[in-house]
PDB file of C-alpha atoms in Angstrom:
ATOM      1  CA  VAL A   1       9.856 -14.509 -83.237  1.00  0.00           C
ATOM      2  CA  GLN A   2      12.048 -12.444 -80.954  1.00  0.00           C
ATOM      3  CA  LEU A   3      10.610 -11.039 -77.743  1.00  0.00           C
ATOM      4  CA  GLN A   4      11.825  -8.295 -75.432  1.00  0.00           C
ATOM      5  CA  ALA A   5      10.215  -7.615 -72.090  1.00  0.00           C
ATOM      6  CA  SER A   6      10.414  -4.199 -70.484  1.00  0.00           C
ATOM      7  CA  GLY A   7       8.731  -2.059 -67.860  1.00  0.00           C
ATOM      8  CA  GLY A   8      10.129  -3.584 -64.718  1.00  0.00           C
ATOM      9  CA  GLY A   9      11.401  -1.513 -61.843  1.00  0.00           C
ATOM     10  CA  LEU A  10      11.126  -0.742 -58.171  1.00  0.00           C
ATOM     11  CA  VAL A  11       7.677  -0.067 -56.749  1.00  0.00           C
ATOM     12  CA  GLN A  12       6.183   0.093 -53.279  1.00  0.00           C
ATOM     13  CA  ALA A  13       3.695  -2.469 -52.090  1.00  0.00           C
ATOM     14  CA  GLY A  14       0.238  -1.599 -53.340  1.00  0.00           C
ATOM     15  CA  GLY A  15       1.594   0.088 -56.417  1.00  0.00           C
ATOM     16  CA  SER A  16       1.280  -0.786 -60.085  1.00  0.00           C
ATOM     17  CA  LEU A  17       3.509  -1.547 -63.033  1.00  0.00           C
ATOM     18  CA  ARG A  18       2.800  -2.321 -66.661  1.00  0.00           C
ATOM     19  CA  LEU A  19       5.131  -4.719 -68.403  1.00  0.00           C
ATOM     20  CA  SER A  20       5.429  -4.776 -72.169  1.00  0.00           C
ATOM     21  CA  CYS A  21       6.610  -7.541 -74.468  1.00  0.00           C
ATOM     22  CA  ALA A  22       7.679  -6.228 -77.829  1.00  0.00           C
ATOM     23  CA  THR A  23       8.081  -8.754 -80.589  1.00  0.00           C
ATOM     24  CA  SER A  24       9.692  -8.806 -83.972  1.00  0.00           C
ATOM     25  CA  GLY A  25       8.292 -10.540 -87.008  1.00  0.00           C
ATOM     26  CA  ARG A  26       4.874 -10.593 -88.556  1.00  0.00           C
ATOM     27  CA  THR A  27       3.741 -13.843 -86.995  1.00  0.00           C
ATOM     28  CA  PHE A  28       3.197 -12.664 -83.418  1.00  0.00           C
ATOM     29  CA  SER A  29      -0.549 -12.566 -83.964  1.00  0.00           C
ATOM     30  CA  SER A  30      -0.595 -16.307 -84.629  1.00  0.00           C
ATOM     31  CA  TYR A  31       0.961 -17.207 -81.270  1.00  0.00           C
ATOM     32  CA  ALA A  32      -0.398 -17.396 -77.784  1.00  0.00           C
ATOM     33  CA  MET A  33       1.516 -15.282 -75.307  1.00  0.00           C
ATOM     34  CA  GLY A  34       2.394 -16.048 -71.753  1.00  0.00           C
ATOM     35  CA  TRP A  35       4.061 -14.392 -68.790  1.00  0.00           C
ATOM     36  CA  PHE A  36       6.164 -16.257 -66.260  1.00  0.00           C
ATOM     37  CA  ARG A  37       8.284 -15.130 -63.335  1.00  0.00           C
ATOM     38  CA  GLN A  38      11.204 -16.415 -61.354  1.00  0.00           C
ATOM     39  CA  ALA A  39      11.930 -15.236 -57.840  1.00  0.00           C
ATOM     40  CA  PRO A  40      15.394 -15.621 -56.310  1.00  0.00           C
ATOM     41  CA  GLY A  41      16.011 -19.209 -55.309  1.00  0.00           C
ATOM     42  CA  LYS A  42      12.753 -20.422 -56.801  1.00  0.00           C
ATOM     43  CA  GLU A  43      11.690 -22.136 -59.985  1.00  0.00           C
ATOM     44  CA  ARG A  44      10.082 -20.217 -62.801  1.00  0.00           C
ATOM     45  CA  GLU A  45       6.313 -20.124 -62.438  1.00  0.00           C
ATOM     46  CA  PHE A  46       3.392 -19.420 -64.704  1.00  0.00           C
ATOM     47  CA  ILE A  47       1.604 -16.088 -64.283  1.00  0.00           C
ATOM     48  CA  ALA A  48      -0.806 -15.532 -67.155  1.00  0.00           C
ATOM     49  CA  THR A  49      -1.514 -16.441 -70.748  1.00  0.00           C
ATOM     50  CA  ILE A  50      -3.641 -15.124 -73.578  1.00  0.00           C
ATOM     51  CA  SER A  51      -4.694 -16.834 -76.778  1.00  0.00           C
ATOM     52  CA  TRP A  52      -3.692 -15.449 -80.137  1.00  0.00           C
ATOM     53  CA  ARG A  53      -6.975 -13.630 -80.708  1.00  0.00           C
ATOM     54  CA  SER A  54      -7.417 -12.701 -77.043  1.00  0.00           C
ATOM     55  CA  TYR A  55     -10.434 -15.002 -76.790  1.00  0.00           C
ATOM     56  CA  SER A  56      -9.047 -16.764 -73.748  1.00  0.00           C
ATOM     57  CA  THR A  57      -7.001 -15.697 -70.761  1.00  0.00           C
ATOM     58  CA  TYR A  58      -5.834 -17.709 -67.782  1.00  0.00           C
ATOM     59  CA  TYR A  59      -4.138 -16.623 -64.592  1.00  0.00           C
ATOM     60  CA  ALA A  60      -2.289 -18.186 -61.723  1.00  0.00           C
ATOM     61  CA  ASP A  61      -4.304 -18.038 -58.523  1.00  0.00           C
ATOM     62  CA  SER A  62      -1.602 -15.914 -56.926  1.00  0.00           C
ATOM     63  CA  VAL A  63      -2.239 -13.010 -59.328  1.00  0.00           C
ATOM     64  CA  LYS A  64      -5.876 -13.468 -60.270  1.00  0.00           C
ATOM     65  CA  GLY A  65      -7.786 -10.235 -59.783  1.00  0.00           C
ATOM     66  CA  ARG A  66      -4.605  -8.170 -59.571  1.00  0.00           C
ATOM     67  CA  PHE A  67      -2.874  -8.775 -62.913  1.00  0.00           C
ATOM     68  CA  THR A  68      -4.334  -8.387 -66.387  1.00  0.00           C
ATOM     69  CA  ILE A  69      -2.798  -9.792 -69.557  1.00  0.00           C
ATOM     70  CA  SER A  70      -3.559  -8.216 -72.913  1.00  0.00           C
ATOM     71  CA  ARG A  71      -2.110  -7.882 -76.386  1.00  0.00           C
ATOM     72  CA  ASP A  72      -2.178  -5.588 -79.382  1.00  0.00           C
ATOM     73  CA  ASN A  73      -1.519  -7.698 -82.438  1.00  0.00           C
ATOM     74  CA  ALA A  74      -1.424  -4.648 -84.692  1.00  0.00           C
ATOM     75  CA  LYS A  75       1.573  -3.431 -82.693  1.00  0.00           C
ATOM     76  CA  ASN A  76       3.077  -6.884 -82.110  1.00  0.00           C
ATOM     77  CA  THR A  77       3.119  -6.178 -78.409  1.00  0.00           C
ATOM     78  CA  GLY A  78       1.837  -7.893 -75.314  1.00  0.00           C
ATOM     79  CA  PHE A  79       1.210  -6.417 -71.888  1.00  0.00           C
ATOM     80  CA  LEU A  80       0.928  -7.392 -68.272  1.00  0.00           C
ATOM     81  CA  GLN A  81      -0.786  -4.835 -66.057  1.00  0.00           C
ATOM     82  CA  MET A  82       0.123  -5.484 -62.443  1.00  0.00           C
ATOM     83  CA  ASN A  83      -1.870  -3.805 -59.691  1.00  0.00           C
ATOM     84  CA  SER A  84      -1.870  -4.131 -55.921  1.00  0.00           C
ATOM     85  CA  LEU A  85       1.681  -5.404 -56.011  1.00  0.00           C
ATOM     86  CA  LYS A  86       3.031  -7.322 -53.056  1.00  0.00           C
ATOM     87  CA  PRO A  87       6.614  -7.969 -51.934  1.00  0.00           C
ATOM     88  CA  GLU A  88       6.141 -11.612 -52.925  1.00  0.00           C
ATOM     89  CA  ASP A  89       5.638 -10.476 -56.521  1.00  0.00           C
ATOM     90  CA  THR A  90       9.325  -9.584 -56.635  1.00  0.00           C
ATOM     91  CA  ALA A  91      10.873 -11.598 -59.454  1.00  0.00           C
ATOM     92  CA  VAL A  92      12.276 -11.513 -62.937  1.00  0.00           C
ATOM     93  CA  TYR A  93       9.341 -11.551 -65.335  1.00  0.00           C
ATOM     94  CA  TYR A  94       9.539 -13.274 -68.720  1.00  0.00           C
ATOM     95  CA  CYS A  95       7.247 -13.160 -71.719  1.00  0.00           C
ATOM     96  CA  ALA A  96       6.954 -16.088 -74.094  1.00  0.00           C
ATOM     97  CA  ALA A  97       5.166 -17.053 -77.306  1.00  0.00           C
ATOM     98  CA  GLY A  98       3.846 -20.434 -78.251  1.00  0.00           C
ATOM     99  CA  ARG A  99       1.204 -22.377 -80.164  1.00  0.00           C
ATOM    100  CA  VAL A 100      -0.839 -23.104 -77.066  1.00  0.00           C
ATOM    101  CA  ALA A 101      -2.090 -20.743 -74.365  1.00  0.00           C
ATOM    102  CA  GLY A 102      -0.864 -23.115 -71.724  1.00  0.00           C
ATOM    103  CA  MET A 103       0.573 -22.953 -68.236  1.00  0.00           C
ATOM    104  CA  MET A 104       3.685 -25.018 -68.790  1.00  0.00           C
ATOM    105  CA  ASP A 105       7.107 -23.838 -69.889  1.00  0.00           C
ATOM    106  CA  SER A 106       6.990 -26.485 -72.597  1.00  0.00           C
ATOM    107  CA  ASP A 107       3.919 -24.835 -74.177  1.00  0.00           C
ATOM    108  CA  TYR A 108       6.124 -21.967 -75.337  1.00  0.00           C
ATOM    109  CA  ILE A 109       8.658 -21.864 -78.105  1.00  0.00           C
ATOM    110  CA  TYR A 110      10.088 -18.355 -77.907  1.00  0.00           C
ATOM    111  CA  TRP A 111      11.228 -16.535 -74.790  1.00  0.00           C
ATOM    112  CA  GLY A 112      12.290 -12.990 -74.127  1.00  0.00           C
ATOM    113  CA  GLN A 113      14.906 -11.853 -71.701  1.00  0.00           C
ATOM    114  CA  GLY A 114      13.499 -11.025 -68.312  1.00  0.00           C
ATOM    115  CA  THR A 115      12.680  -7.734 -66.711  1.00  0.00           C
ATOM    116  CA  LEU A 116      13.157  -7.317 -62.974  1.00  0.00           C
ATOM    117  CA  VAL A 117      10.269  -6.259 -60.773  1.00  0.00           C
ATOM    118  CA  THR A 118      11.070  -5.366 -57.184  1.00  0.00           C
ATOM    119  CA  VAL A 119       8.276  -4.618 -54.736  1.00  0.00           C
ATOM    120  CA  SER A 120       9.312  -3.018 -51.488  1.00  0.00           C
ATOM    121  CA  SER A 121       7.307  -3.331 -48.296  1.00  0.00           C
TER     122      SER A 121
END
Protein backbone atom coordinates (compact mmCIF):
# COMPACT_ATOMS: atom_id res chain seq x y z
CA VAL A 1 0.00 0.00 0.00
CA GLN A 2 1.37 3.38 -0.99
CA LEU A 3 -0.01 6.51 0.62
CA GLN A 4 0.20 10.16 -0.37
CA ALA A 5 -0.99 12.94 1.88
CA SER A 6 -2.08 16.27 0.47
CA GLY A 7 -4.11 19.34 1.36
CA GLY A 8 -1.70 21.13 3.63
CA GLY A 9 -1.04 24.83 3.39
CA LEU A 10 -1.05 28.13 5.19
CA VAL A 11 -4.16 29.10 7.13
CA GLN A 12 -5.00 31.69 9.76
CA ALA A 13 -5.86 30.70 13.28
CA GLY A 14 -9.49 29.68 13.50
CA GLY A 15 -9.53 28.48 9.93
CA SER A 16 -10.00 25.02 8.47
CA LEU A 17 -8.17 22.61 6.22
CA ARG A 18 -9.02 19.18 4.89
CA LEU A 19 -6.18 16.75 4.42
CA SER A 20 -6.49 13.80 2.08
CA CYS A 21 -4.58 10.53 2.02
CA ALA A 22 -4.75 8.84 -1.33
CA THR A 23 -3.71 5.23 -1.47
CA SER A 24 -2.81 2.80 -4.17
CA GLY A 25 -3.75 -0.85 -4.20
CA ARG A 26 -6.98 -2.65 -3.57
CA THR A 27 -6.28 -3.54 0.04
CA PHE A 28 -6.72 -0.11 1.63
CA SER A 29 -10.15 -1.08 2.91
CA SER A 30 -8.62 -3.84 5.03
CA TYR A 31 -6.32 -1.48 6.94
CA ALA A 32 -6.88 0.93 9.75
CA MET A 33 -5.74 4.44 8.96
CA GLY A 34 -4.06 6.92 11.20
CA TRP A 35 -2.86 10.51 11.12
CA PHE A 36 0.22 11.73 12.94
CA ARG A 37 2.05 15.04 12.98
CA GLN A 38 5.51 16.30 13.72
CA ALA A 39 6.18 19.88 14.71
CA PRO A 40 9.65 21.41 14.33
CA GLY A 41 11.95 20.16 17.05
CA LYS A 42 9.38 17.74 18.42
CA GLU A 43 8.71 14.04 18.14
CA ARG A 44 5.99 12.71 15.90
CA GLU A 45 2.68 12.45 17.73
CA PHE A 46 -0.56 10.62 17.21
CA ILE A 47 -3.56 12.65 16.04
CA ALA A 48 -6.38 10.34 15.03
CA THR A 49 -7.17 6.85 13.81
CA ILE A 50 -10.08 5.07 12.19
CA SER A 51 -10.75 1.37 11.89
CA TRP A 52 -11.02 -0.29 8.51
CA ARG A 53 -14.82 -0.18 8.42
CA SER A 54 -15.04 3.18 10.18
CA TYR A 55 -16.63 1.53 13.22
CA SER A 56 -14.14 3.09 15.59
CA THR A 57 -12.34 6.41 15.75
CA TYR A 58 -9.94 7.74 18.35
CA TYR A 59 -8.42 11.17 18.77
CA ALA A 60 -5.64 12.79 20.70
CA ASP A 61 -6.98 15.07 23.41
CA SER A 62 -5.29 18.03 21.74
CA VAL A 63 -7.53 17.77 18.65
CA LYS A 64 -10.68 16.17 20.01
CA GLY A 65 -13.72 18.18 19.00
CA ARG A 66 -11.81 20.08 16.33
CA PHE A 67 -10.55 17.37 13.97
CA THR A 68 -12.56 14.63 12.29
CA ILE A 69 -11.08 11.55 10.65
CA SER A 70 -12.99 9.73 7.93
CA ARG A 71 -12.41 7.42 4.99
CA ASP A 72 -13.97 6.42 1.71
CA ASN A 73 -12.93 2.87 1.00
CA ALA A 74 -14.57 2.93 -2.42
CA LYS A 75 -12.15 5.70 -3.38
CA ASN A 76 -9.19 4.35 -1.40
CA THR A 77 -8.88 7.69 0.32
CA GLY A 78 -8.76 8.89 3.88
CA PHE A 79 -9.42 12.37 5.22
CA LEU A 80 -8.66 14.59 8.15
CA GLN A 81 -10.96 17.58 8.53
CA MET A 82 -9.30 20.18 10.71
CA ASN A 83 -11.37 23.03 12.12
CA SER A 84 -10.62 25.80 14.59
CA LEU A 85 -6.94 25.54 13.80
CA LYS A 86 -4.43 26.94 16.24
CA PRO A 87 -0.81 28.01 15.75
CA GLU A 88 0.24 24.98 17.80
CA ASP A 89 -1.27 22.75 15.12
CA THR A 90 1.56 23.78 12.82
CA ALA A 91 3.37 20.61 11.79
CA VAL A 92 4.02 18.15 9.03
CA TYR A 93 1.07 15.77 8.93
CA TYR A 94 1.47 12.11 7.97
CA CYS A 95 -1.07 9.45 7.13
CA ALA A 96 -0.40 5.79 7.80
CA ALA A 97 -2.05 2.40 7.33
CA GLY A 98 -1.86 -0.57 9.61
CA ARG A 99 -3.62 -3.66 10.94
CA VAL A 100 -4.61 -1.98 14.18
CA ALA A 101 -6.33 1.35 14.78
CA GLY A 102 -3.78 2.21 17.39
CA MET A 103 -2.03 5.28 18.72
CA MET A 104 1.55 4.12 18.38
CA ASP A 105 3.86 4.50 15.41
CA SER A 106 4.51 0.78 15.62
CA ASP A 107 0.82 0.02 14.94
CA TYR A 108 1.29 1.17 11.35
CA ILE A 109 3.04 -0.54 8.50
CA TYR A 110 2.77 1.94 5.64
CA TRP A 111 3.45 5.66 5.78
CA GLY A 112 2.91 8.46 3.33
CA GLN A 113 5.09 11.47 2.86
CA GLY A 114 4.02 14.40 4.95
CA THR A 115 2.09 17.49 4.07
CA LEU A 116 2.91 20.76 5.81
CA VAL A 117 0.25 22.66 7.71
CA THR A 118 1.12 26.14 8.89
CA VAL A 119 -1.28 28.07 11.10
CA SER A 120 -0.57 31.74 11.51
CA SER A 121 -1.69 33.75 14.51
